[in-house]
PDB file of C-alpha atoms in Angstrom:
ATOM      1  CA  UNK A 133       0.000   0.000   0.000  1.00 57.00           C
ATOM      2  CA  UNK A 134       1.056   3.601   0.240  1.00 69.00           C
ATOM      3  CA  UNK A 135      -0.164   7.131   0.201  1.00 82.00           C
ATOM      4  CA  UNK A 136      -1.540   7.167  -3.307  1.00 89.00           C
ATOM      5  CA  UNK A 137       0.266   8.141  -6.473  1.00 93.00           C
ATOM      6  CA  UNK A 138       0.288  11.933  -6.356  1.00 94.00           C
ATOM      7  CA  UNK A 139       3.859  11.989  -5.016  1.00 93.00           C
ATOM      8  CA  UNK A 140       5.002  10.413  -8.296  1.00 94.00           C
ATOM      9  CA  UNK A 141       3.908  13.364 -10.426  1.00 95.00           C
ATOM     10  CA  UNK A 142       7.102  15.431  -9.893  1.00 94.00           C
ATOM     11  CA  UNK A 143       9.220  12.434 -10.825  1.00 94.00           C
ATOM     12  CA  UNK A 144       7.534  12.454 -14.212  1.00 93.00           C
ATOM     13  CA  UNK A 145       7.893  16.215 -14.521  1.00 93.00           C
ATOM     14  CA  UNK A 146       4.190  16.773 -13.947  1.00 95.00           C
ATOM     15  CA  UNK A 147       2.098  18.948 -11.735  1.00 97.00           C
ATOM     16  CA  UNK A 148      -0.320  17.058  -9.524  1.00 97.00           C
ATOM     17  CA  UNK A 149      -3.630  17.603  -7.790  1.00 97.00           C
ATOM     18  CA  UNK A 150      -5.142  15.348  -5.153  1.00 97.00           C
ATOM     19  CA  UNK A 151      -8.885  15.725  -4.739  1.00 97.00           C
ATOM     20  CA  UNK A 152     -11.774  14.128  -2.861  1.00 95.00           C
ATOM     21  CA  UNK A 153     -13.037  11.895  -5.640  1.00 94.00           C
ATOM     22  CA  UNK A 154     -16.371  11.531  -3.873  1.00 93.00           C
ATOM     23  CA  UNK A 155     -17.127  15.253  -4.127  1.00 94.00           C
ATOM     24  CA  UNK A 156     -18.370  16.110  -7.614  1.00 95.00           C
ATOM     25  CA  UNK A 157     -17.796  19.826  -7.071  1.00 96.00           C
ATOM     26  CA  UNK A 158     -14.219  19.300  -5.860  1.00 97.00           C
ATOM     27  CA  UNK A 159     -13.504  17.041  -8.848  1.00 97.00           C
ATOM     28  CA  UNK A 160     -14.979  19.629 -11.215  1.00 98.00           C
ATOM     29  CA  UNK A 161     -12.827  22.384  -9.685  1.00 98.00           C
ATOM     30  CA  UNK A 162      -9.709  20.186  -9.858  1.00 98.00           C
ATOM     31  CA  UNK A 163     -10.314  19.346 -13.516  1.00 98.00           C
ATOM     32  CA  UNK A 164     -10.899  23.022 -14.329  1.00 98.00           C
ATOM     33  CA  UNK A 165      -7.643  23.957 -12.597  1.00 98.00           C
ATOM     34  CA  UNK A 166      -5.761  21.147 -14.332  1.00 98.00           C
ATOM     35  CA  UNK A 167      -7.153  22.161 -17.712  1.00 98.00           C
ATOM     36  CA  UNK A 168      -6.119  25.768 -17.176  1.00 98.00           C
ATOM     37  CA  UNK A 169      -2.645  24.661 -16.149  1.00 98.00           C
ATOM     38  CA  UNK A 170      -2.338  22.370 -19.172  1.00 97.00           C
ATOM     39  CA  UNK A 171      -3.373  25.122 -21.570  1.00 97.00           C
ATOM     40  CA  UNK A 172      -1.128  27.726 -19.960  1.00 97.00           C
ATOM     41  CA  UNK A 173       1.986  25.531 -19.634  1.00 96.00           C
ATOM     42  CA  UNK A 174       1.472  22.943 -22.407  1.00 95.00           C
ATOM     43  CA  UNK A 175       2.161  20.319 -19.783  1.00 95.00           C
ATOM     44  CA  UNK A 176       0.224  17.433 -18.243  1.00 95.00           C
ATOM     45  CA  UNK A 177      -1.333  17.317 -14.796  1.00 97.00           C
ATOM     46  CA  UNK A 178      -1.895  14.165 -12.780  1.00 97.00           C
ATOM     47  CA  UNK A 179      -5.226  14.211 -10.956  1.00 98.00           C
ATOM     48  CA  UNK A 180      -5.543  11.718  -8.138  1.00 97.00           C
ATOM     49  CA  UNK A 181      -9.168  11.396  -7.123  1.00 96.00           C
ATOM     50  CA  UNK A 182      -9.207   9.743  -3.704  1.00 93.00           C
ATOM     51  CA  UNK A 183     -12.193   7.480  -3.205  1.00 90.00           C
ATOM     52  CA  UNK A 184     -13.351   4.306  -1.500  1.00 85.00           C
ATOM     53  CA  UNK A 185     -14.032   1.058  -3.321  1.00 84.00           C
ATOM     54  CA  UNK A 186     -17.442  -0.069  -2.097  1.00 84.00           C
ATOM     55  CA  UNK A 187     -17.436  -3.337  -3.988  1.00 83.00           C
ATOM     56  CA  UNK A 188     -15.065  -6.242  -4.358  1.00 84.00           C
ATOM     57  CA  UNK A 189     -12.016  -6.073  -6.641  1.00 85.00           C
ATOM     58  CA  UNK A 190     -13.461  -8.832  -8.797  1.00 87.00           C
ATOM     59  CA  UNK A 191     -15.843 -11.767  -8.689  1.00 85.00           C
ATOM     60  CA  UNK A 192     -13.076 -13.853  -7.090  1.00 88.00           C
ATOM     61  CA  UNK A 193     -12.475 -11.301  -4.321  1.00 87.00           C
ATOM     62  CA  UNK A 194     -14.341 -11.297  -1.033  1.00 88.00           C
ATOM     63  CA  UNK A 195     -13.469  -7.953   0.508  1.00 88.00           C
ATOM     64  CA  UNK A 196     -15.227  -8.900   3.755  1.00 87.00           C
ATOM     65  CA  UNK A 197     -12.094 -10.955   4.533  1.00 88.00           C
ATOM     66  CA  UNK A 198     -10.140  -7.750   5.092  1.00 89.00           C
ATOM     67  CA  UNK A 199     -12.817  -5.185   5.957  1.00 87.00           C
ATOM     68  CA  UNK A 200     -16.140  -5.395   7.681  1.00 89.00           C
ATOM     69  CA  UNK A 201     -19.541  -5.017   6.076  1.00 90.00           C
ATOM     70  CA  UNK A 202     -20.151  -2.244   8.611  1.00 90.00           C
ATOM     71  CA  UNK A 203     -17.178  -0.278   7.265  1.00 88.00           C
ATOM     72  CA  UNK A 204     -18.550  -0.447   3.725  1.00 86.00           C
ATOM     73  CA  UNK A 205     -22.043   0.419   4.932  1.00 89.00           C
ATOM     74  CA  UNK A 206     -20.750   3.395   6.951  1.00 89.00           C
ATOM     75  CA  UNK A 207     -18.914   4.739   3.939  1.00 86.00           C
ATOM     76  CA  UNK A 208     -21.967   4.254   1.757  1.00 87.00           C
ATOM     77  CA  UNK A 209     -24.119   6.205   4.186  1.00 87.00           C
ATOM     78  CA  UNK A 210     -21.670   9.075   4.761  1.00 86.00           C
ATOM     79  CA  UNK A 211     -19.555   9.494   1.664  1.00 87.00           C
ATOM     80  CA  UNK A 212     -21.105   7.769  -1.348  1.00 91.00           C
ATOM     81  CA  UNK A 213     -20.683  10.354  -4.135  1.00 92.00           C
ATOM     82  CA  UNK A 214     -24.097   9.740  -5.688  1.00 91.00           C
ATOM     83  CA  UNK A 215     -25.858   9.978  -2.342  1.00 90.00           C
ATOM     84  CA  UNK A 216     -23.902  13.137  -1.500  1.00 91.00           C
ATOM     85  CA  UNK A 217     -24.934  14.803  -4.748  1.00 92.00           C
ATOM     86  CA  UNK A 218     -28.540  13.705  -4.351  1.00 91.00           C
ATOM     87  CA  UNK A 219     -28.596  15.111  -0.814  1.00 90.00           C
ATOM     88  CA  UNK A 220     -27.172  18.409  -2.060  1.00 93.00           C
ATOM     89  CA  UNK A 221     -29.762  18.649  -4.838  1.00 93.00           C
ATOM     90  CA  UNK A 222     -32.569  17.803  -2.408  1.00 92.00           C
ATOM     91  CA  UNK A 223     -31.293  20.277   0.182  1.00 93.00           C
ATOM     92  CA  UNK A 224     -31.469  23.113  -2.320  1.00 95.00           C
ATOM     93  CA  UNK A 225     -34.783  21.821  -3.690  1.00 93.00           C
ATOM     94  CA  UNK A 226     -33.325  21.642  -7.195  1.00 94.00           C
ATOM     95  CA  UNK A 227     -34.268  17.979  -7.617  1.00 91.00           C
ATOM     96  CA  UNK A 228     -36.523  15.795  -5.543  1.00 89.00           C
ATOM     97  CA  UNK A 229     -36.442  12.007  -5.184  1.00 88.00           C
ATOM     98  CA  UNK A 230     -38.877  11.524  -8.084  1.00 93.00           C
ATOM     99  CA  UNK A 231     -36.760  13.764 -10.351  1.00 94.00           C
ATOM    100  CA  UNK A 232     -33.669  11.749  -9.514  1.00 90.00           C
ATOM    101  CA  UNK A 233     -35.532   8.469 -10.074  1.00 92.00           C
ATOM    102  CA  UNK A 234     -36.673   9.724 -13.504  1.00 95.00           C
ATOM    103  CA  UNK A 235     -33.101  10.670 -14.434  1.00 94.00           C
ATOM    104  CA  UNK A 236     -31.859   7.250 -13.300  1.00 92.00           C
ATOM    105  CA  UNK A 237     -34.524   5.523 -15.400  1.00 97.00           C
ATOM    106  CA  UNK A 238     -33.694   7.630 -18.462  1.00 97.00           C
ATOM    107  CA  UNK A 239     -29.979   6.953 -18.088  1.00 97.00           C
ATOM    108  CA  UNK A 240     -30.541   3.236 -17.542  1.00 98.00           C
ATOM    109  CA  UNK A 241     -32.539   3.096 -20.780  1.00 98.00           C
ATOM    110  CA  UNK A 242     -29.824   5.086 -22.568  1.00 98.00           C
ATOM    111  CA  UNK A 243     -27.168   2.636 -21.414  1.00 98.00           C
ATOM    112  CA  UNK A 244     -29.262  -0.354 -22.503  1.00 98.00           C
ATOM    113  CA  UNK A 245     -29.794   1.193 -25.945  1.00 98.00           C
ATOM    114  CA  UNK A 246     -26.076   1.916 -26.257  1.00 98.00           C
ATOM    115  CA  UNK A 247     -25.219  -1.674 -25.302  1.00 98.00           C
ATOM    116  CA  UNK A 248     -27.674  -3.015 -27.851  1.00 97.00           C
ATOM    117  CA  UNK A 249     -26.258  -0.747 -30.572  1.00 97.00           C
ATOM    118  CA  UNK A 250     -22.687  -1.758 -29.677  1.00 96.00           C
ATOM    119  CA  UNK A 251     -23.567  -5.453 -29.810  1.00 96.00           C
ATOM    120  CA  UNK A 252     -24.770  -5.035 -33.402  1.00 96.00           C
ATOM    121  CA  UNK A 253     -21.609  -3.303 -34.574  1.00 95.00           C
ATOM    122  CA  UNK A 254     -18.944  -5.396 -36.248  1.00 93.00           C
ATOM    123  CA  UNK A 255     -15.760  -5.841 -34.250  1.00 89.00           C
ATOM    124  CA  UNK A 256     -13.008  -3.349 -35.069  1.00 89.00           C
ATOM    125  CA  UNK A 257     -10.229  -4.340 -37.406  1.00 89.00           C
ATOM    126  CA  UNK A 258      -7.113  -5.399 -35.533  1.00 86.00           C
ATOM    127  CA  UNK A 259      -5.229  -2.465 -37.049  1.00 87.00           C
ATOM    128  CA  UNK A 260      -7.225  -0.204 -34.726  1.00 90.00           C
ATOM    129  CA  UNK A 261      -5.042  -1.490 -31.871  1.00 89.00           C
ATOM    130  CA  UNK A 262      -2.145   0.446 -33.316  1.00 90.00           C
ATOM    131  CA  UNK A 263      -3.890   3.661 -34.347  1.00 89.00           C
ATOM    132  CA  UNK A 264      -4.405   6.963 -32.568  1.00 85.00           C
ATOM    133  CA  UNK A 265      -1.887   6.295 -29.815  1.00 82.00           C
ATOM    134  CA  UNK A 266       1.215   8.038 -31.117  1.00 87.00           C
ATOM    135  CA  UNK A 267       1.632  10.783 -33.703  1.00 87.00           C
ATOM    136  CA  UNK A 268       4.551   8.787 -35.088  1.00 90.00           C
ATOM    137  CA  UNK A 269       4.325   5.087 -34.370  1.00 91.00           C
ATOM    138  CA  UNK A 270       7.467   4.005 -32.459  1.00 93.00           C
ATOM    139  CA  UNK A 271       9.622   1.179 -33.747  1.00 94.00           C
ATOM    140  CA  UNK A 272       8.661  -1.273 -30.978  1.00 94.00           C
ATOM    141  CA  UNK A 273       4.976  -0.792 -31.817  1.00 92.00           C
ATOM    142  CA  UNK A 274       5.659  -1.254 -35.525  1.00 94.00           C
ATOM    143  CA  UNK A 275       7.357  -4.558 -34.685  1.00 96.00           C
ATOM    144  CA  UNK A 276       4.411  -5.664 -32.542  1.00 94.00           C
ATOM    145  CA  UNK A 277       2.013  -4.813 -35.340  1.00 94.00           C
ATOM    146  CA  UNK A 278       4.077  -6.760 -37.869  1.00 95.00           C
ATOM    147  CA  UNK A 279       4.275  -9.743 -35.493  1.00 96.00           C
ATOM    148  CA  UNK A 280       0.488  -9.716 -35.170  1.00 95.00           C
ATOM    149  CA  UNK A 281       0.042  -9.508 -38.959  1.00 95.00           C
ATOM    150  CA  UNK A 282       2.406 -12.460 -39.362  1.00 96.00           C
ATOM    151  CA  UNK A 283       0.586 -14.434 -36.674  1.00 96.00           C
ATOM    152  CA  UNK A 284      -2.833 -13.825 -38.230  1.00 94.00           C
ATOM    153  CA  UNK A 285      -1.451 -14.768 -41.656  1.00 95.00           C
ATOM    154  CA  UNK A 286      -0.092 -18.002 -40.208  1.00 96.00           C
ATOM    155  CA  UNK A 287      -3.351 -18.913 -38.431  1.00 95.00           C
ATOM    156  CA  UNK A 288      -6.128 -17.306 -40.521  1.00 93.00           C
ATOM    157  CA  UNK A 289      -8.762 -19.828 -39.447  1.00 93.00           C
ATOM    158  CA  UNK A 290      -8.457 -18.639 -35.859  1.00 90.00           C
ATOM    159  CA  UNK A 291      -9.412 -15.058 -36.688  1.00 83.00           C
TER     160      UNK A 291
END
């Protein structure tokens, strides 16, 4: 473990911002500041959004072996970012529970439609793996691409 990754930013010649990743307004302010810095200095900014993983790492992980259900529940009640935003919106009477439920339903339907559309798209050509990463493709990536082309040529029935 450790104290996050923000301390690595200077080692890469980058500015860094650590922010409460559960606070949408803090994240927005951090991204705005980072964007301004990037535009002004033509340099990257590392944003470390500190948060709490409420679920397991994977289906093979049982996080209750190393933290209690109460700990997760306490976090969910006090710091869950969605609940915090909903509480803020309710407090200011900008959105009520039914408004939020309607938004959730609309977004759920949008996600389902997007999944359905994606499932009907053909898979991308393998060449897409090597595009839009570098302005000039480095030699090691050119070699990897050629190795893949050779492999697919050798085993065309597998692809």
